[in-house]
JSON list of C-alpha atoms in Angstrom, two decimals:
[
{"chain": "A", "resi": 26, "resn": "MET", "atom": "CA", "xyz": [0.00, 0.00, 0.00]},
{"chain": "A", "resi": 27, "resn": "VAL", "atom": "CA", "xyz": [1.32, 3.43, -0.94]},
{"chain": "A", "resi": 28, "resn": "LEU", "atom": "CA", "xyz": [0.75, 6.35, 1.41]},
{"chain": "A", "resi": 29, "resn": "GLY", "atom": "CA", "xyz": [1.96, 9.27, -0.72]},
{"chain": "A", "resi": 30, "resn": "GLY", "atom": "CA", "xyz": [4.22, 12.09, 0.42]},
{"chain": "A", "resi": 31, "resn": "ALA", "atom": "CA", "xyz": [2.44, 12.66, 3.70]},
{"chain": "A", "resi": 32, "resn": "LEU", "atom": "CA", "xyz": [2.28, 10.10, 6.47]},
{"chain": "A", "resi": 33, "resn": "LEU", "atom": "CA", "xyz": [-1.41, 9.51, 5.95]},
{"chain": "A", "resi": 34, "resn": "GLY", "atom": "CA", "xyz": [-3.42, 6.34, 5.92]},
{"chain": "A", "resi": 35, "resn": "ALA", "atom": "CA", "xyz": [-4.28, 4.05, 8.79]},
{"chain": "A", "resi": 36, "resn": "ALA", "atom": "CA", "xyz": [-2.77, 6.35, 11.36]},
{"chain": "A", "resi": 37, "resn": "PRO", "atom": "CA", "xyz": [-4.18, 6.67, 14.86]},
{"chain": "A", "resi": 38, "resn": "ALA", "atom": "CA", "xyz": [-6.54, 9.63, 15.11]},
{"chain": "A", "resi": 39, "resn": "SER", "atom": "CA", "xyz": [-4.09, 11.52, 17.32]},
{"chain": "A", "resi": 40, "resn": "ALA", "atom": "CA", "xyz": [-1.19, 11.40, 14.83]},
{"chain": "A", "resi": 41, "resn": "ALA", "atom": "CA", "xyz": [-0.34, 14.50, 12.82]},
{"chain": "A", "resi": 42, "resn": "GLU", "atom": "CA", "xyz": [-1.52, 14.39, 9.20]},
{"chain": "A", "resi": 43, "resn": "GLU", "atom": "CA", "xyz": [0.53, 17.14, 7.56]},
{"chain": "A", "resi": 44, "resn": "ALA", "atom": "CA", "xyz": [3.52, 16.46, 5.33]},
{"chain": "A", "resi": 45, "resn": "PRO", "atom": "CA", "xyz": [6.40, 15.47, 7.62]},
{"chain": "A", "resi": 46, "resn": "GLU", "atom": "CA", "xyz": [9.83, 17.03, 7.83]},
{"chain": "A", "resi": 47, "resn": "ILE", "atom": "CA", "xyz": [12.15, 14.44, 6.25]},
{"chain": "A", "resi": 48, "resn": "VAL", "atom": "CA", "xyz": [15.62, 14.16, 7.76]},
{"chain": "A", "resi": 49, "resn": "GLU", "atom": "CA", "xyz": [18.39, 11.88, 6.45]},
{"chain": "A", "resi": 50, "resn": "GLY", "atom": "CA", "xyz": [19.95, 10.04, 9.37]},
{"chain": "A", "resi": 51, "resn": "VAL", "atom": "CA", "xyz": [23.68, 9.85, 10.12]},
{"chain": "A", "resi": 52, "resn": "ASP", "atom": "CA", "xyz": [25.15, 6.40, 9.31]},
{"chain": "A", "resi": 53, "resn": "MET", "atom": "CA", "xyz": [26.24, 4.72, 12.54]},
{"chain": "A", "resi": 54, "resn": "GLY", "atom": "CA", "xyz": [27.27, 1.37, 11.04]},
{"chain": "A", "resi": 55, "resn": "THR", "atom": "CA", "xyz": [25.98, -1.97, 12.23]},
{"chain": "A", "resi": 56, "resn": "GLN", "atom": "CA", "xyz": [25.82, -1.18, 15.95]},
{"chain": "A", "resi": 57, "resn": "GLY", "atom": "CA", "xyz": [22.63, 0.53, 17.01]},
{"chain": "A", "resi": 58, "resn": "PRO", "atom": "CA", "xyz": [21.08, 1.80, 20.21]},
{"chain": "A", "resi": 59, "resn": "LEU", "atom": "CA", "xyz": [21.07, -1.59, 21.89]},
{"chain": "A", "resi": 60, "resn": "ALA", "atom": "CA", "xyz": [24.84, -2.05, 21.63]},
{"chain": "A", "resi": 61, "resn": "GLU", "atom": "CA", "xyz": [26.61, -2.19, 24.96]},
{"chain": "A", "resi": 62, "resn": "THR", "atom": "CA", "xyz": [29.68, -0.27, 23.86]},
{"chain": "A", "resi": 63, "resn": "GLY", "atom": "CA", "xyz": [30.61, 2.26, 21.24]},
{"chain": "A", "resi": 64, "resn": "ALA", "atom": "CA", "xyz": [32.45, 1.61, 18.03]},
{"chain": "A", "resi": 65, "resn": "ALA", "atom": "CA", "xyz": [36.18, 0.93, 18.07]},
{"chain": "A", "resi": 66, "resn": "ASP", "atom": "CA", "xyz": [36.84, 4.43, 16.76]},
{"chain": "A", "resi": 67, "resn": "GLY", "atom": "CA", "xyz": [36.16, 5.90, 20.21]},
{"chain": "A", "resi": 68, "resn": "MET", "atom": "CA", "xyz": [32.59, 7.12, 19.75]},
{"chain": "A", "resi": 69, "resn": "ALA", "atom": "CA", "xyz": [32.00, 6.48, 23.48]},
{"chain": "A", "resi": 70, "resn": "THR", "atom": "CA", "xyz": [28.94, 4.41, 24.30]},
{"chain": "A", "resi": 71, "resn": "ARG", "atom": "CA", "xyz": [25.72, 4.07, 22.37]},
{"chain": "A", "resi": 72, "resn": "ALA", "atom": "CA", "xyz": [22.36, 5.38, 23.47]},
{"chain": "A", "resi": 73, "resn": "ALA", "atom": "CA", "xyz": [21.48, 2.37, 25.60]},
{"chain": "A", "resi": 74, "resn": "ALA", "atom": "CA", "xyz": [24.54, 2.86, 27.77]},
{"chain": "A", "resi": 75, "resn": "GLU", "atom": "CA", "xyz": [24.03, 6.63, 28.01]},
{"chain": "A", "resi": 76, "resn": "THR", "atom": "CA", "xyz": [20.67, 6.48, 29.74]},
{"chain": "A", "resi": 77, "resn": "THR", "atom": "CA", "xyz": [18.95, 4.65, 32.52]},
{"chain": "A", "resi": 78, "resn": "ALA", "atom": "CA", "xyz": [15.86, 4.18, 30.34]},
{"chain": "A", "resi": 79, "resn": "ALA", "atom": "CA", "xyz": [16.26, 1.52, 27.67]},
{"chain": "A", "resi": 80, "resn": "PRO", "atom": "CA", "xyz": [15.41, 2.53, 24.12]},
{"chain": "A", "resi": 81, "resn": "SER", "atom": "CA", "xyz": [11.86, 1.80, 22.95]},
{"chain": "A", "resi": 82, "resn": "CYS", "atom": "CA", "xyz": [11.81, -0.06, 19.62]},
{"chain": "A", "resi": 83, "resn": "ILE", "atom": "CA", "xyz": [9.16, -1.07, 17.07]},
{"chain": "A", "resi": 84, "resn": "GLY", "atom": "CA", "xyz": [9.08, -2.88, 13.73]},
{"chain": "A", "resi": 85, "resn": "THR", "atom": "CA", "xyz": [11.43, -5.60, 14.87]},
{"chain": "A", "resi": 86, "resn": "THR", "atom": "CA", "xyz": [10.21, -8.17, 12.33]},
{"chain": "A", "resi": 87, "resn": "VAL", "atom": "CA", "xyz": [11.63, -8.14, 8.79]},
{"chain": "A", "resi": 88, "resn": "ALA", "atom": "CA", "xyz": [8.15, -7.73, 7.28]},
{"chain": "A", "resi": 89, "resn": "TYR", "atom": "CA", "xyz": [8.23, -4.01, 8.14]},
{"chain": "A", "resi": 90, "resn": "GLY", "atom": "CA", "xyz": [11.60, -3.41, 6.47]},
{"chain": "A", "resi": 91, "resn": "SER", "atom": "CA", "xyz": [12.65, -1.13, 9.29]},
{"chain": "A", "resi": 92, "resn": "THR", "atom": "CA", "xyz": [13.24, -1.06, 13.01]},
{"chain": "A", "resi": 93, "resn": "VAL", "atom": "CA", "xyz": [12.80, 2.28, 14.79]},
{"chain": "A", "resi": 94, "resn": "CYS", "atom": "CA", "xyz": [14.02, 3.05, 18.30]},
{"chain": "A", "resi": 95, "resn": "PHE", "atom": "CA", "xyz": [13.84, 6.10, 20.55]},
{"chain": "A", "resi": 96, "resn": "ALA", "atom": "CA", "xyz": [16.46, 6.77, 23.21]},
{"chain": "A", "resi": 97, "resn": "PRO", "atom": "CA", "xyz": [15.27, 9.39, 25.69]},
{"chain": "A", "resi": 98, "resn": "TYR", "atom": "CA", "xyz": [18.77, 10.57, 26.53]},
{"chain": "A", "resi": 99, "resn": "GLY", "atom": "CA", "xyz": [19.47, 13.12, 23.83]},
{"chain": "A", "resi": 100, "resn": "ASP", "atom": "CA", "xyz": [16.09, 12.58, 22.11]},
{"chain": "A", "resi": 101, "resn": "VAL", "atom": "CA", "xyz": [17.69, 10.29, 19.51]},
{"chain": "A", "resi": 102, "resn": "VAL", "atom": "CA", "xyz": [15.72, 8.30, 16.95]},
{"chain": "A", "resi": 103, "resn": "TRP", "atom": "CA", "xyz": [17.51, 5.27, 15.50]},
{"chain": "A", "resi": 104, "resn": "VAL", "atom": "CA", "xyz": [16.43, 3.56, 12.27]},
{"chain": "A", "resi": 105, "resn": "LEU", "atom": "CA", "xyz": [17.66, 0.17, 10.98]},
{"chain": "A", "resi": 106, "resn": "ASP", "atom": "CA", "xyz": [17.03, -1.01, 7.42]},
{"chain": "A", "resi": 107, "resn": "THR", "atom": "CA", "xyz": [16.10, -4.69, 7.73]},
{"chain": "A", "resi": 108, "resn": "LYS", "atom": "CA", "xyz": [15.06, -5.49, 4.15]},
{"chain": "A", "resi": 109, "resn": "LYS", "atom": "CA", "xyz": [17.12, -5.39, 0.95]},
{"chain": "A", "resi": 110, "resn": "ASP", "atom": "CA", "xyz": [14.33, -4.09, -1.29]},
{"chain": "A", "resi": 111, "resn": "GLY", "atom": "CA", "xyz": [15.70, -0.92, -2.89]},
{"chain": "A", "resi": 112, "resn": "MET", "atom": "CA", "xyz": [13.77, 1.29, -0.48]},
{"chain": "A", "resi": 113, "resn": "SER", "atom": "CA", "xyz": [14.95, 3.16, 2.58]},
{"chain": "A", "resi": 114, "resn": "ALA", "atom": "CA", "xyz": [13.84, 2.37, 6.11]},
{"chain": "A", "resi": 115, "resn": "ALA", "atom": "CA", "xyz": [12.01, 5.26, 7.73]},
{"chain": "A", "resi": 116, "resn": "GLY", "atom": "CA", "xyz": [11.01, 6.18, 11.27]},
{"chain": "A", "resi": 117, "resn": "GLY", "atom": "CA", "xyz": [8.10, 8.57, 11.69]},
{"chain": "A", "resi": 118, "resn": "VAL", "atom": "CA", "xyz": [7.87, 10.57, 14.93]},
{"chain": "A", "resi": 119, "resn": "TYR", "atom": "CA", "xyz": [4.68, 12.24, 16.17]},
{"chain": "A", "resi": 120, "resn": "THR", "atom": "CA", "xyz": [4.06, 14.29, 19.32]},
{"chain": "A", "resi": 121, "resn": "ASP", "atom": "CA", "xyz": [1.05, 14.74, 21.59]},
{"chain": "A", "resi": 122, "resn": "TYR", "atom": "CA", "xyz": [1.66, 18.48, 21.94]},
{"chain": "A", "resi": 123, "resn": "GLY", "atom": "CA", "xyz": [1.26, 19.80, 18.39]},
{"chain": "A", "resi": 124, "resn": "ARG", "atom": "CA", "xyz": [4.80, 19.75, 17.03]},
{"chain": "A", "resi": 125, "resn": "GLY", "atom": "CA", "xyz": [4.95, 18.77, 13.37]},
{"chain": "A", "resi": 126, "resn": "SER", "atom": "CA", "xyz": [5.73, 15.18, 12.45]},
{"chain": "A", "resi": 127, "resn": "ARG", "atom": "CA", "xyz": [9.23, 14.18, 11.36]},
{"chain": "A", "resi": 128, "resn": "VAL", "atom": "CA", "xyz": [10.69, 11.23, 9.51]},
{"chain": "A", "resi": 129, "resn": "CYS", "atom": "CA", "xyz": [14.21, 9.90, 10.01]},
{"chain": "A", "resi": 130, "resn": "VAL", "atom": "CA", "xyz": [15.26, 8.20, 6.74]},
{"chain": "A", "resi": 131, "resn": "ASN", "atom": "CA", "xyz": [17.95, 5.53, 6.54]},
{"chain": "A", "resi": 132, "resn": "LYS", "atom": "CA", "xyz": [19.78, 5.76, 3.19]},
{"chain": "A", "resi": 133, "resn": "ALA", "atom": "CA", "xyz": [22.80, 3.82, 4.52]},
{"chain": "A", "resi": 134, "resn": "GLY", "atom": "CA", "xyz": [21.42, 0.47, 3.37]},
{"chain": "A", "resi": 135, "resn": "VAL", "atom": "CA", "xyz": [20.41, -2.87, 4.80]},
{"chain": "A", "resi": 136, "resn": "ASP", "atom": "CA", "xyz": [21.81, -3.87, 8.20]},
{"chain": "A", "resi": 137, "resn": "HIS", "atom": "CA", "xyz": [22.99, -0.32, 8.94]},
{"chain": "A", "resi": 138, "resn": "TRP", "atom": "CA", "xyz": [21.67, 1.93, 11.68]},
{"chain": "A", "resi": 139, "resn": "VAL", "atom": "CA", "xyz": [21.29, 5.69, 11.28]},
{"chain": "A", "resi": 140, "resn": "LYS", "atom": "CA", "xyz": [20.43, 8.19, 13.97]},
{"chain": "A", "resi": 141, "resn": "CYS", "atom": "CA", "xyz": [18.60, 11.50, 13.95]},
{"chain": "A", "resi": 142, "resn": "ASP", "atom": "CA", "xyz": [19.06, 13.89, 16.85]},
{"chain": "A", "resi": 143, "resn": "TYR", "atom": "CA", "xyz": [15.90, 15.78, 17.74]},
{"chain": "A", "resi": 144, "resn": "ASP", "atom": "CA", "xyz": [14.87, 18.03, 20.59]},
{"chain": "A", "resi": 145, "resn": "TYR", "atom": "CA", "xyz": [11.48, 17.28, 22.09]},
{"chain": "A", "resi": 146, "resn": "TRP", "atom": "CA", "xyz": [9.62, 18.81, 25.02]},
{"chain": "A", "resi": 147, "resn": "GLU", "atom": "CA", "xyz": [10.62, 16.73, 28.05]},
{"chain": "A", "resi": 148, "resn": "LYS", "atom": "CA", "xyz": [7.07, 16.68, 29.45]},
{"chain": "A", "resi": 149, "resn": "GLY", "atom": "CA", "xyz": [5.60, 15.49, 26.14]},
{"chain": "A", "resi": 150, "resn": "ASN", "atom": "CA", "xyz": [5.10, 12.09, 24.58]},
{"chain": "A", "resi": 151, "resn": "ILE", "atom": "CA", "xyz": [6.05, 10.79, 21.16]},
{"chain": "A", "resi": 152, "resn": "GLN", "atom": "CA", "xyz": [4.74, 8.01, 18.98]},
{"chain": "A", "resi": 153, "resn": "LEU", "atom": "CA", "xyz": [6.98, 6.09, 16.55]},
{"chain": "A", "resi": 154, "resn": "ARG", "atom": "CA", "xyz": [6.08, 4.61, 13.18]},
{"chain": "A", "resi": 155, "resn": "ALA", "atom": "CA", "xyz": [8.25, 2.12, 11.26]},
{"chain": "A", "resi": 156, "resn": "LEU", "atom": "CA", "xyz": [7.79, 2.01, 7.49]},
{"chain": "A", "resi": 157, "resn": "ARG", "atom": "CA", "xyz": [9.62, 2.11, 4.14]},
{"chain": "A", "resi": 158, "resn": "TYR", "atom": "CA", "xyz": [10.37, 5.13, 1.94]},
{"chain": "A", "resi": 159, "resn": "ASP", "atom": "CA", "xyz": [11.09, 5.43, -1.79]},
{"chain": "A", "resi": 160, "resn": "SER", "atom": "CA", "xyz": [13.19, 8.57, -2.23]},
{"chain": "A", "resi": 161, "resn": "GLY", "atom": "CA", "xyz": [12.70, 8.45, -6.02]},
{"chain": "A", "resi": 162, "resn": "THR", "atom": "CA", "xyz": [8.96, 8.93, -5.72]},
{"chain": "A", "resi": 163, "resn": "GLY", "atom": "CA", "xyz": [8.79, 10.55, -2.27]},
{"chain": "A", "resi": 164, "resn": "LYS", "atom": "CA", "xyz": [6.25, 7.95, -1.15]},
{"chain": "A", "resi": 165, "resn": "PHE", "atom": "CA", "xyz": [5.98, 5.87, 2.02]},
{"chain": "A", "resi": 166, "resn": "TYR", "atom": "CA", "xyz": [4.96, 2.21, 1.97]},
{"chain": "A", "resi": 167, "resn": "VAL", "atom": "CA", "xyz": [3.36, -0.22, 4.40]},
{"chain": "A", "resi": 168, "resn": "PRO", "atom": "CA", "xyz": [3.20, -2.60, 6.20]},
{"chain": "A", "resi": 169, "resn": "ASP", "atom": "CA", "xyz": [3.97, -0.30, 9.05]},
{"chain": "A", "resi": 170, "resn": "ALA", "atom": "CA", "xyz": [4.13, -0.56, 12.82]},
{"chain": "A", "resi": 171, "resn": "TRP", "atom": "CA", "xyz": [3.07, 1.99, 15.46]},
{"chain": "A", "resi": 172, "resn": "SER", "atom": "CA", "xyz": [4.31, 2.35, 19.01]},
{"chain": "A", "resi": 173, "resn": "ASP", "atom": "CA", "xyz": [2.24, 3.35, 21.99]},
{"chain": "A", "resi": 174, "resn": "TRP", "atom": "CA", "xyz": [2.87, 6.85, 23.34]},
{"chain": "A", "resi": 175, "resn": "ILE", "atom": "CA", "xyz": [6.39, 7.06, 24.75]},
{"chain": "A", "resi": 176, "resn": "PRO", "atom": "CA", "xyz": [7.36, 9.67, 27.38]},
{"chain": "A", "resi": 177, "resn": "VAL", "atom": "CA", "xyz": [10.17, 11.86, 26.04]},
{"chain": "A", "resi": 178, "resn": "ASP", "atom": "CA", "xyz": [11.90, 11.88, 29.43]},
{"chain": "A", "resi": 179, "resn": "GLY", "atom": "CA", "xyz": [11.88, 8.05, 29.52]},
{"chain": "A", "resi": 180, "resn": "LYS", "atom": "CA", "xyz": [9.93, 7.96, 32.81]},
{"chain": "A", "resi": 181, "resn": "TYR", "atom": "CA", "xyz": [6.97, 5.63, 32.45]}
]
């Protein structure tokens, strides 16, 4: 199913329906937010080690083509491309306080993580969406996965 340029479709009623801001993530290699230590090049520790709250992840089955995680420390969204299909993995982010939706796009390829650093209101909540993106057409594709609302500060 094609969703067009906006993140429309079978979205929960509370999700934003305007065209999202699309951000290309920074390639972080094959170690993502759940890695216990940083890369050998001295990048310190990954998001999971930097915070007391574990990252929240969705889309962990290959059918979605992407895995999306949120690490509350630093408001970092991580996206893993899990399917070699010519499309990019994408992680949509919605808020419950009116901020426009954003999409972190992984153009690094299959089995690579990218991260997008955002700045969200610490008292707010976000919702993640894992899906695929075709940069040639600017369209998003499903199947997709939605998270529950996640507190930005990581305190459930």
